[in-house]
């Protein structure tokens, strides 16, 4: 019933939004005598804040039309190279014809399926583009997938990762951001166990819940405090009409968003108060920054119920992966089978979703990866979002990942000898081995 109540509330507010929008248009007219009065500015600001808070946010675009390679602006074309009803594999293809052949590593960024669209990682992709041939998983909103397309659970997520790595080909470097850390590690372990010729060259796990028994956060404690039956009866709803996924059981994105916002409710309330004050003052830069952030943050998608419930049970309640009990299609996931894929883990010092040590636990599981190909890095002063976006990501975290990937490329002989010689002096590991 949550979903139907949500849709009803949205419908009830629609006439109010329409009226508020009309008032804003009147106040924006250049010859309106009250537009520039204190009353007019306050009323216009109040109308805009109301619209921002109550409107439905659609899926944003990546909008990455170009990047700089060796100081030269090159066009970027976004296109789908593989697709299923539940996900598309996007390739950000760079036109480097003006600067000659490139031997940049192939990178697959596995976006989280946790309520937000893959565009939340726009900053992640943007920072990778200059030096990498970049792909990303673009998960589809479950409410837009007809029930006839079947189920999608954690096993299906793992299968998608494996198939997309095979599509991209050998020597792929996989980056898992947050939630996908567990299925990506399981996928690589399965590929190693079956001696798959397309095993990735490296995997980078960022802020992921590998072992939530370590330094548990409020999110972890909530997942353990409630039974799976409680989650099924309290947070799972069926998609209402007229959406294409009508009658599909889902974990609604708006519930996930509500949970995230209540964790930092005061900060979000203050942000909207600041928005109102900046609109009244006509201070455009902070207004744009606020709108850009919330255009992405408030755009949410639904998850299939089976994926959500299986993830809660496997990752947060049973701790199946660190216990060596996780199964994939009837086969135990054995991380010790991984020998030929290098491992890097990244954590944020102030992460309140994945506590310190939870991602680093992957090193204890991957016992047969050589020590000189295992790296762990903790970024000081950042929370969960800062691990993959923002200034620290661009200036401190991403450069370390870049050099880690380059080092693995050179050790595997994946780069032509002449180029390797030119970069020998510049490629240094910016982080310490585990």
Tab-separated table of C-alpha atoms in Angstrom:
chain	number	residue	atom	x	y	z
A	1	UNK	CA	0.000	0.000	0.000
A	2	UNK	CA	2.992	2.355	0.368
A	3	UNK	CA	3.250	2.754	-3.382
A	4	UNK	CA	-0.432	3.467	-3.918
A	5	UNK	CA	-0.390	6.062	-1.108
A	6	UNK	CA	2.689	7.680	-2.650
A	7	UNK	CA	1.086	7.872	-6.090
A	8	UNK	CA	-2.153	9.228	-4.579
A	9	UNK	CA	-0.266	11.962	-2.717
A	10	UNK	CA	1.557	12.891	-5.915
A	11	UNK	CA	-1.759	13.135	-7.775
A	12	UNK	CA	-3.341	15.260	-5.029
A	13	UNK	CA	-0.413	17.688	-5.108
A	14	UNK	CA	-0.459	18.051	-8.898
A	15	UNK	CA	-3.081	20.874	-8.982
A	16	UNK	CA	-1.167	22.719	-6.270
A	17	UNK	CA	2.068	22.428	-8.247
A	18	UNK	CA	0.284	23.723	-11.326
A	19	UNK	CA	-1.022	26.738	-9.400
A	20	UNK	CA	2.377	27.440	-7.859
A	21	UNK	CA	3.991	27.182	-11.288
A	22	UNK	CA	1.545	29.778	-12.604
A	23	UNK	CA	2.369	32.163	-9.756
A	24	UNK	CA	6.078	31.767	-10.503
A	25	UNK	CA	5.506	32.602	-14.164
A	26	UNK	CA	3.639	35.768	-13.184
A	27	UNK	CA	6.430	36.819	-10.846
A	28	UNK	CA	9.037	36.151	-13.546
A	29	UNK	CA	7.393	38.600	-15.953
A	30	UNK	CA	9.785	41.558	-16.415
A	31	UNK	CA	7.066	44.221	-16.117
A	32	UNK	CA	5.398	42.843	-13.002
A	33	UNK	CA	5.585	45.730	-10.470
A	34	UNK	CA	5.862	43.433	-7.410
A	35	UNK	CA	8.435	41.039	-8.901
A	36	UNK	CA	11.434	42.887	-7.416
A	37	UNK	CA	9.821	43.838	-4.121
A	38	UNK	CA	10.778	41.915	-0.954
A	39	UNK	CA	7.323	40.311	-0.965
A	40	UNK	CA	7.648	39.274	-4.612
A	41	UNK	CA	11.117	37.782	-4.189
A	42	UNK	CA	10.069	35.843	-1.077
A	43	UNK	CA	6.940	34.529	-2.782
A	44	UNK	CA	8.883	33.472	-5.894
A	45	UNK	CA	11.497	31.722	-3.755
A	46	UNK	CA	8.809	29.904	-1.761
A	47	UNK	CA	7.139	28.745	-4.981
A	48	UNK	CA	10.391	27.363	-6.386
A	49	UNK	CA	11.254	25.510	-3.182
A	50	UNK	CA	7.750	23.990	-3.114
A	51	UNK	CA	8.090	22.806	-6.712
A	52	UNK	CA	11.534	21.335	-6.068
A	53	UNK	CA	10.359	19.412	-2.999
A	54	UNK	CA	7.135	17.991	-4.446
A	55	UNK	CA	7.821	17.261	-8.121
A	56	UNK	CA	8.776	13.877	-9.536
A	57	UNK	CA	12.381	13.663	-10.738
A	58	UNK	CA	12.985	11.678	-13.914
A	59	UNK	CA	16.103	9.787	-14.921
A	60	UNK	CA	18.939	12.275	-15.556
A	61	UNK	CA	21.310	12.082	-18.507
A	62	UNK	CA	25.043	11.548	-18.267
A	63	UNK	CA	25.595	14.459	-20.645
A	64	UNK	CA	29.300	13.689	-21.114
A	65	UNK	CA	29.834	15.049	-24.607
A	66	UNK	CA	33.598	15.529	-24.504
A	67	UNK	CA	36.752	14.950	-22.478
A	68	UNK	CA	40.382	16.074	-22.579
A	69	UNK	CA	43.000	13.562	-23.675
A	70	UNK	CA	46.616	14.744	-23.589
A	71	UNK	CA	45.365	18.321	-23.390
A	72	UNK	CA	43.136	17.965	-26.456
A	73	UNK	CA	39.327	18.121	-26.361
A	74	UNK	CA	37.882	14.990	-27.930
A	75	UNK	CA	34.205	14.160	-28.523
A	76	UNK	CA	32.560	11.371	-26.513
A	77	UNK	CA	29.723	9.246	-27.889
A	78	UNK	CA	27.526	7.315	-25.465
A	79	UNK	CA	26.057	4.135	-26.894
A	80	UNK	CA	24.685	0.775	-25.765
A	81	UNK	CA	26.846	-2.238	-26.585
A	82	UNK	CA	24.752	-4.893	-24.792
A	83	UNK	CA	21.358	-4.907	-23.140
A	84	UNK	CA	18.887	-7.054	-21.210
A	85	UNK	CA	15.435	-6.085	-19.895
A	86	UNK	CA	17.097	-5.124	-16.600
A	87	UNK	CA	20.323	-3.397	-17.628
A	88	UNK	CA	22.238	-1.773	-20.480
A	89	UNK	CA	25.999	-1.768	-20.876
A	90	UNK	CA	26.950	1.780	-21.877
A	91	UNK	CA	30.203	2.595	-23.636
A	92	UNK	CA	31.601	6.125	-23.585
A	93	UNK	CA	33.473	5.982	-26.867
A	94	UNK	CA	36.090	8.685	-27.359
A	95	UNK	CA	36.981	9.951	-30.832
A	96	UNK	CA	40.777	10.089	-30.518
A	97	UNK	CA	41.463	10.271	-34.255
A	98	UNK	CA	43.131	13.682	-33.855
A	99	UNK	CA	45.705	12.478	-31.333
A	100	UNK	CA	46.681	9.081	-32.723
A	101	UNK	CA	46.236	5.529	-31.390
A	102	UNK	CA	45.588	4.995	-27.703
A	103	UNK	CA	46.239	1.940	-25.531
A	104	UNK	CA	44.114	2.994	-22.598
A	105	UNK	CA	42.869	0.269	-20.233
A	106	UNK	CA	39.283	-0.948	-20.561
A	107	UNK	CA	37.334	-0.140	-17.400
A	108	UNK	CA	33.891	-1.411	-16.413
A	109	UNK	CA	32.267	0.700	-13.705
A	110	UNK	CA	29.590	-1.383	-11.991
A	111	UNK	CA	26.996	1.060	-10.690
A	112	UNK	CA	25.025	0.281	-7.541
A	113	UNK	CA	21.454	-0.965	-7.778
A	114	UNK	CA	20.389	0.716	-4.565
A	115	UNK	CA	17.709	3.224	-5.473
A	116	UNK	CA	19.592	5.743	-7.613
A	117	UNK	CA	20.310	5.690	-11.319
A	118	UNK	CA	23.779	5.030	-12.694
A	119	UNK	CA	24.018	8.748	-13.481
A	120	UNK	CA	24.839	9.243	-9.796
A	121	UNK	CA	28.317	8.145	-10.930
A	122	UNK	CA	28.591	10.854	-13.586
A	123	UNK	CA	31.539	12.378	-11.744
A	124	UNK	CA	33.133	8.929	-11.426
A	125	UNK	CA	32.921	8.319	-15.171
A	126	UNK	CA	34.002	11.858	-16.045
A	127	UNK	CA	37.227	11.473	-14.070
A	128	UNK	CA	38.002	8.101	-15.697
A	129	UNK	CA	37.402	9.171	-19.310
A	130	UNK	CA	40.685	10.988	-20.094
A	131	UNK	CA	42.842	7.892	-19.465
A	132	UNK	CA	40.488	4.918	-19.826
A	133	UNK	CA	38.159	3.236	-22.294
A	134	UNK	CA	35.136	3.438	-20.012
A	135	UNK	CA	31.944	1.361	-19.722
A	136	UNK	CA	29.194	1.425	-17.090
A	137	UNK	CA	26.220	-0.708	-16.086
A	138	UNK	CA	23.009	1.303	-16.483
A	139	UNK	CA	20.362	-0.520	-14.422
A	140	UNK	CA	16.725	-0.101	-15.438
A	141	UNK	CA	13.914	1.022	-13.142
A	142	UNK	CA	11.977	-2.080	-12.064
A	143	UNK	CA	8.666	-0.230	-12.270
A	144	UNK	CA	9.229	0.149	-16.029
A	145	UNK	CA	9.932	-3.561	-16.640
A	146	UNK	CA	6.844	-5.667	-17.462
A	147	UNK	CA	6.189	-8.583	-15.151
A	148	UNK	CA	6.441	-10.900	-18.167
A	149	UNK	CA	10.196	-10.197	-18.339
A	150	UNK	CA	10.665	-12.430	-15.284
A	151	UNK	CA	12.534	-12.147	-11.995
A	152	UNK	CA	15.831	-10.464	-11.194
A	153	UNK	CA	17.773	-11.429	-8.064
A	154	UNK	CA	21.327	-11.344	-6.722
A	155	UNK	CA	22.326	-14.334	-8.873
A	156	UNK	CA	21.092	-12.475	-11.957
A	157	UNK	CA	23.150	-9.428	-10.938
A	158	UNK	CA	26.264	-11.605	-10.753
A	159	UNK	CA	25.439	-13.149	-14.135
A	160	UNK	CA	25.109	-9.677	-15.676
A	161	UNK	CA	28.540	-8.672	-14.378
A	162	UNK	CA	30.123	-11.825	-15.803
A	163	UNK	CA	28.464	-11.435	-19.200
A	164	UNK	CA	29.360	-7.754	-19.479
A	165	UNK	CA	33.002	-8.515	-18.675
A	166	UNK	CA	32.947	-11.104	-21.465
A	167	UNK	CA	31.422	-8.580	-23.867
A	168	UNK	CA	34.175	-6.050	-23.151
A	169	UNK	CA	36.834	-8.742	-23.455
A	170	UNK	CA	40.122	-9.779	-21.819
A	171	UNK	CA	42.195	-7.395	-19.669
A	172	UNK	CA	39.143	-5.545	-18.374
A	173	UNK	CA	39.500	-3.625	-15.121
A	174	UNK	CA	36.339	-3.679	-12.965
A	175	UNK	CA	35.394	-0.937	-10.512
A	176	UNK	CA	32.519	-1.680	-8.105
A	177	UNK	CA	30.995	1.291	-6.305
A	178	UNK	CA	29.299	0.500	-2.983
A	179	UNK	CA	26.603	-2.218	-3.169
A	180	UNK	CA	28.074	-4.092	-6.194
A	181	UNK	CA	31.268	-4.880	-4.276
A	182	UNK	CA	29.813	-8.211	-3.094
A	183	UNK	CA	28.370	-9.419	-6.435
A	184	UNK	CA	31.465	-8.237	-8.329
A	185	UNK	CA	33.769	-10.134	-5.973
A	186	UNK	CA	31.485	-13.170	-6.319
A	187	UNK	CA	31.481	-12.826	-10.121
A	188	UNK	CA	35.279	-12.654	-10.315
A	189	UNK	CA	35.568	-15.623	-7.939
A	190	UNK	CA	33.172	-17.629	-10.107
A	191	UNK	CA	35.144	-16.757	-13.254
A	192	UNK	CA	38.379	-17.788	-11.553
A	193	UNK	CA	36.863	-21.024	-10.262
A	194	UNK	CA	35.692	-21.962	-13.773
A	195	UNK	CA	38.971	-20.820	-15.378
A	196	UNK	CA	37.144	-18.291	-17.539
A	197	UNK	CA	39.519	-16.829	-20.171
A	198	UNK	CA	37.945	-13.383	-19.667
A	199	UNK	CA	38.880	-12.979	-15.999
A	200	UNK	CA	39.410	-9.251	-15.331
A	201	UNK	CA	42.909	-7.878	-14.922
A	202	UNK	CA	41.939	-6.070	-11.731
A	203	UNK	CA	38.998	-5.202	-9.531
A	204	UNK	CA	38.637	-2.082	-7.426
A	205	UNK	CA	36.049	-2.253	-4.645
A	206	UNK	CA	34.972	1.143	-3.306
A	207	UNK	CA	32.965	1.594	-0.101
A	208	UNK	CA	31.365	-1.848	-0.391
A	209	UNK	CA	29.788	-4.068	2.318
A	210	UNK	CA	32.065	-7.115	2.004
A	211	UNK	CA	31.858	-7.874	5.738
A	212	UNK	CA	29.352	-5.729	7.634
A	213	UNK	CA	30.312	-7.317	10.962
A	214	UNK	CA	33.307	-4.987	10.982
A	215	UNK	CA	32.594	-1.547	12.410
A	216	UNK	CA	28.812	-1.814	11.774
A	217	UNK	CA	26.914	1.355	10.899
A	218	UNK	CA	23.317	2.321	11.566
A	219	UNK	CA	22.309	0.850	8.207
A	220	UNK	CA	23.959	-2.470	9.102
A	221	UNK	CA	22.377	-2.602	12.546
A	222	UNK	CA	18.914	-1.922	11.131
A	223	UNK	CA	19.278	-4.764	8.608
A	224	UNK	CA	20.256	-7.176	11.394
A	225	UNK	CA	17.649	-6.002	13.892
A	226	UNK	CA	14.695	-6.844	11.627
A	227	UNK	CA	13.721	-10.241	10.262
A	228	UNK	CA	13.491	-10.846	6.531
A	229	UNK	CA	9.758	-11.338	7.015
A	230	UNK	CA	9.542	-7.818	8.491
A	231	UNK	CA	11.248	-6.333	5.412
A	232	UNK	CA	8.974	-8.285	3.093
A	233	UNK	CA	5.811	-7.057	4.793
A	234	UNK	CA	6.870	-3.463	5.531
A	235	UNK	CA	8.943	-2.220	2.588
A	236	UNK	CA	7.891	-4.341	-0.392
A	237	UNK	CA	5.056	-3.056	-2.580
A	238	UNK	CA	3.597	-3.882	-5.980
A	239	UNK	CA	3.915	-1.378	-8.804
A	240	UNK	CA	0.607	0.471	-9.359
A	241	UNK	CA	-0.851	1.336	-12.773
A	242	UNK	CA	-0.171	2.904	-15.229
A	243	UNK	CA	3.512	1.929	-15.006
A	244	UNK	CA	4.747	-0.801	-17.351
A	245	UNK	CA	5.822	-2.926	-14.386
A	246	UNK	CA	2.263	-3.048	-12.995
A	247	UNK	CA	1.941	-5.749	-10.290
A	248	UNK	CA	5.704	-6.380	-10.070
A	249	UNK	CA	6.825	-6.670	-6.412
A	250	UNK	CA	9.456	-3.989	-5.770
A	251	UNK	CA	11.353	-2.122	-3.119
A	252	UNK	CA	10.288	1.442	-4.053
A	253	UNK	CA	13.047	3.945	-4.649
A	254	UNK	CA	11.229	6.607	-2.646
A	255	UNK	CA	11.505	4.422	0.464
A	256	UNK	CA	15.254	4.081	-0.020
A	257	UNK	CA	15.530	7.830	-0.532
A	258	UNK	CA	13.482	8.488	2.620
A	259	UNK	CA	15.842	6.290	4.595
A	260	UNK	CA	18.935	8.072	3.304
A	261	UNK	CA	17.465	11.537	3.904
A	262	UNK	CA	16.350	10.789	7.472
A	263	UNK	CA	19.924	9.803	8.307
A	264	UNK	CA	20.934	13.422	7.624
A	265	UNK	CA	17.558	15.160	7.879
A	266	UNK	CA	18.857	18.356	9.472
A	267	UNK	CA	21.445	18.809	6.720
A	268	UNK	CA	18.815	18.420	3.974
A	269	UNK	CA	16.421	20.808	5.722
A	270	UNK	CA	19.173	23.395	6.105
A	271	UNK	CA	20.075	22.966	2.432
A	272	UNK	CA	16.537	23.918	1.407
A	273	UNK	CA	16.469	26.848	3.821
A	274	UNK	CA	19.715	28.033	2.226
A	275	UNK	CA	18.128	27.563	-1.201
A	276	UNK	CA	15.229	29.815	-0.203
A	277	UNK	CA	17.576	32.516	1.128
A	278	UNK	CA	19.822	32.375	-1.954
A	279	UNK	CA	16.802	32.627	-4.267
A	280	UNK	CA	15.623	35.730	-2.399
A	281	UNK	CA	19.111	37.267	-2.676
A	282	UNK	CA	19.460	36.244	-6.321
A	283	UNK	CA	22.707	34.409	-5.597
A	284	UNK	CA	22.826	32.145	-8.672
A	285	UNK	CA	25.907	29.964	-8.107
A	286	UNK	CA	24.812	28.232	-4.873
A	287	UNK	CA	21.297	27.878	-6.300
A	288	UNK	CA	22.665	26.025	-9.329
A	289	UNK	CA	24.871	23.832	-7.135
A	290	UNK	CA	21.865	22.912	-4.982
A	291	UNK	CA	19.675	22.155	-7.991
A	292	UNK	CA	22.352	20.098	-9.742
A	293	UNK	CA	22.875	17.953	-6.650
A	294	UNK	CA	19.197	17.358	-5.888
A	295	UNK	CA	18.293	16.723	-9.544
A	296	UNK	CA	20.453	13.630	-9.181
A	297	UNK	CA	19.852	12.791	-5.535
A	298	UNK	CA	16.054	12.909	-5.751
A	299	UNK	CA	15.861	10.866	-8.962
A	300	UNK	CA	15.225	7.345	-7.718
A	301	UNK	CA	14.398	3.941	-9.191
A	302	UNK	CA	12.709	0.828	-7.856
A	303	UNK	CA	14.477	-2.490	-7.184
A	304	UNK	CA	12.936	-5.884	-7.748
A	305	UNK	CA	11.742	-7.366	-4.458
A	306	UNK	CA	13.697	-10.595	-4.882
A	307	UNK	CA	16.972	-8.742	-5.467
A	308	UNK	CA	16.458	-6.495	-2.452
A	309	UNK	CA	15.434	-9.277	-0.069
A	310	UNK	CA	18.184	-11.642	-1.199
A	311	UNK	CA	20.772	-8.881	-0.756
A	312	UNK	CA	19.526	-8.065	2.757
A	313	UNK	CA	19.676	-11.710	3.779
A	314	UNK	CA	22.936	-12.704	2.064
A	315	UNK	CA	25.017	-9.593	2.707
A	316	UNK	CA	23.659	-7.963	5.864
A	317	UNK	CA	22.065	-10.761	7.876
A	318	UNK	CA	23.852	-14.024	7.030
A	319	UNK	CA	27.235	-12.447	6.148
A	320	UNK	CA	27.468	-15.342	3.716
A	321	UNK	CA	30.456	-14.133	1.684
A	322	UNK	CA	32.956	-13.572	4.536
A	323	UNK	CA	31.782	-16.811	6.166
A	324	UNK	CA	32.483	-18.748	2.977
A	325	UNK	CA	28.822	-19.751	2.685
A	326	UNK	CA	27.639	-17.632	-0.249
A	327	UNK	CA	26.227	-19.621	-3.154
A	328	UNK	CA	25.847	-18.699	-6.814
A	329	UNK	CA	23.683	-20.957	-8.956
A	330	UNK	CA	24.245	-23.842	-6.548
A	331	UNK	CA	28.046	-23.412	-6.350
A	332	UNK	CA	29.874	-22.000	-3.340
A	333	UNK	CA	31.640	-18.703	-3.971
A	334	UNK	CA	35.335	-19.309	-3.240
A	335	UNK	CA	37.324	-16.065	-3.241
A	336	UNK	CA	40.565	-17.997	-2.717
A	337	UNK	CA	40.197	-19.199	-6.322
A	338	UNK	CA	41.157	-15.704	-7.525
A	339	UNK	CA	44.822	-15.675	-8.523
A	340	UNK	CA	45.138	-13.627	-11.704
A	341	UNK	CA	43.030	-10.560	-10.831
A	342	UNK	CA	44.657	-7.764	-8.835
A	343	UNK	CA	42.682	-6.211	-5.975
A	344	UNK	CA	42.368	-2.646	-4.724
A	345	UNK	CA	39.975	-1.531	-1.985
A	346	UNK	CA	39.035	2.069	-1.194
A	347	UNK	CA	37.247	3.356	1.905
A	348	UNK	CA	36.186	6.747	3.234
A	349	UNK	CA	37.269	7.733	6.728
A	350	UNK	CA	33.828	9.148	7.593
A	351	UNK	CA	31.661	6.671	5.701
A	352	UNK	CA	28.428	6.228	7.689
A	353	UNK	CA	26.993	3.570	5.352
A	354	UNK	CA	29.935	1.186	4.919
A	355	UNK	CA	32.129	1.392	7.999
A	356	UNK	CA	35.914	1.300	7.915
A	357	UNK	CA	37.216	-2.219	7.421
A	358	UNK	CA	34.131	-3.588	5.691
A	359	UNK	CA	35.618	-3.269	2.198
A	360	UNK	CA	39.163	-4.091	3.298
A	361	UNK	CA	37.816	-7.511	4.352
A	362	UNK	CA	38.090	-8.561	0.698
A	363	UNK	CA	41.850	-8.901	1.149
A	364	UNK	CA	41.373	-11.517	3.858
A	365	UNK	CA	39.131	-13.531	1.546
A	366	UNK	CA	41.342	-13.349	-1.552
A	367	UNK	CA	44.210	-15.310	-0.025
A	368	UNK	CA	45.855	-16.360	-3.294
A	369	UNK	CA	46.245	-12.961	-4.916
A	370	UNK	CA	49.961	-12.054	-4.655
A	371	UNK	CA	50.647	-9.410	-2.002
A	372	UNK	CA	52.253	-7.088	-4.539
A	373	UNK	CA	48.912	-6.976	-6.406
A	374	UNK	CA	46.769	-6.134	-3.373
A	375	UNK	CA	46.319	-2.496	-2.350
A	376	UNK	CA	44.141	-0.792	0.268
A	377	UNK	CA	43.558	2.943	0.567
A	378	UNK	CA	41.598	5.019	3.103
A	379	UNK	CA	40.710	8.557	2.059
A	380	UNK	CA	40.739	10.956	4.975
A	381	UNK	CA	37.889	13.383	5.493
A	382	UNK	CA	35.272	11.903	3.170
A	383	UNK	CA	31.982	10.121	3.727
A	384	UNK	CA	30.297	7.558	1.542
A	385	UNK	CA	29.466	9.862	-1.378
A	386	UNK	CA	32.944	11.397	-1.350
A	387	UNK	CA	34.549	8.034	-2.112
A	388	UNK	CA	33.352	8.205	-5.732
A	389	UNK	CA	32.428	11.843	-6.332
A	390	UNK	CA	33.651	15.326	-5.538
A	391	UNK	CA	37.014	17.023	-5.147
A	392	UNK	CA	38.762	14.304	-3.112
A	393	UNK	CA	37.656	11.685	-5.645
A	394	UNK	CA	39.062	13.691	-8.558
A	395	UNK	CA	42.302	14.822	-6.952
A	396	UNK	CA	43.268	12.001	-4.582
A	397	UNK	CA	41.313	8.770	-5.079
A	398	UNK	CA	40.991	8.535	-8.861
A	399	UNK	CA	44.688	9.244	-9.531
A	400	UNK	CA	45.591	6.351	-7.230
A	401	UNK	CA	43.180	4.026	-9.018
A	402	UNK	CA	44.594	5.174	-12.356
A	403	UNK	CA	48.133	4.366	-11.323
A	404	UNK	CA	47.055	1.041	-9.819
A	405	UNK	CA	45.441	0.056	-13.113
A	406	UNK	CA	48.452	1.261	-15.121
A	407	UNK	CA	50.824	-0.701	-12.906
A	408	UNK	CA	48.806	-3.876	-13.433
A	409	UNK	CA	48.725	-3.210	-17.182
A	410	UNK	CA	52.514	-2.975	-17.302
A	411	UNK	CA	53.045	-6.032	-15.127
A	412	UNK	CA	50.824	-8.057	-17.477
A	413	UNK	CA	52.523	-6.737	-20.608
A	414	UNK	CA	49.258	-5.248	-21.909
A	415	UNK	CA	50.934	-1.991	-23.041
A	416	UNK	CA	53.305	-1.726	-26.036
A	417	UNK	CA	56.967	-1.737	-25.003
A	418	UNK	CA	57.771	1.732	-26.349
A	419	UNK	CA	54.958	3.324	-24.396
A	420	UNK	CA	55.925	1.397	-21.281
A	421	UNK	CA	59.435	2.790	-21.485
A	422	UNK	CA	58.144	6.349	-21.798
A	423	UNK	CA	56.061	6.028	-18.653
A	424	UNK	CA	58.417	3.976	-16.492
A	425	UNK	CA	59.542	7.063	-14.582
A	426	UNK	CA	56.016	8.355	-13.943
A	427	UNK	CA	54.172	5.242	-12.881
A	428	UNK	CA	54.600	4.855	-9.141
A	429	UNK	CA	52.162	3.185	-6.808
A	430	UNK	CA	50.523	6.048	-4.936
A	431	UNK	CA	49.238	3.738	-2.222
A	432	UNK	CA	50.802	1.167	0.033
A	433	UNK	CA	50.360	-2.568	-0.463
A	434	UNK	CA	48.246	-4.375	2.125
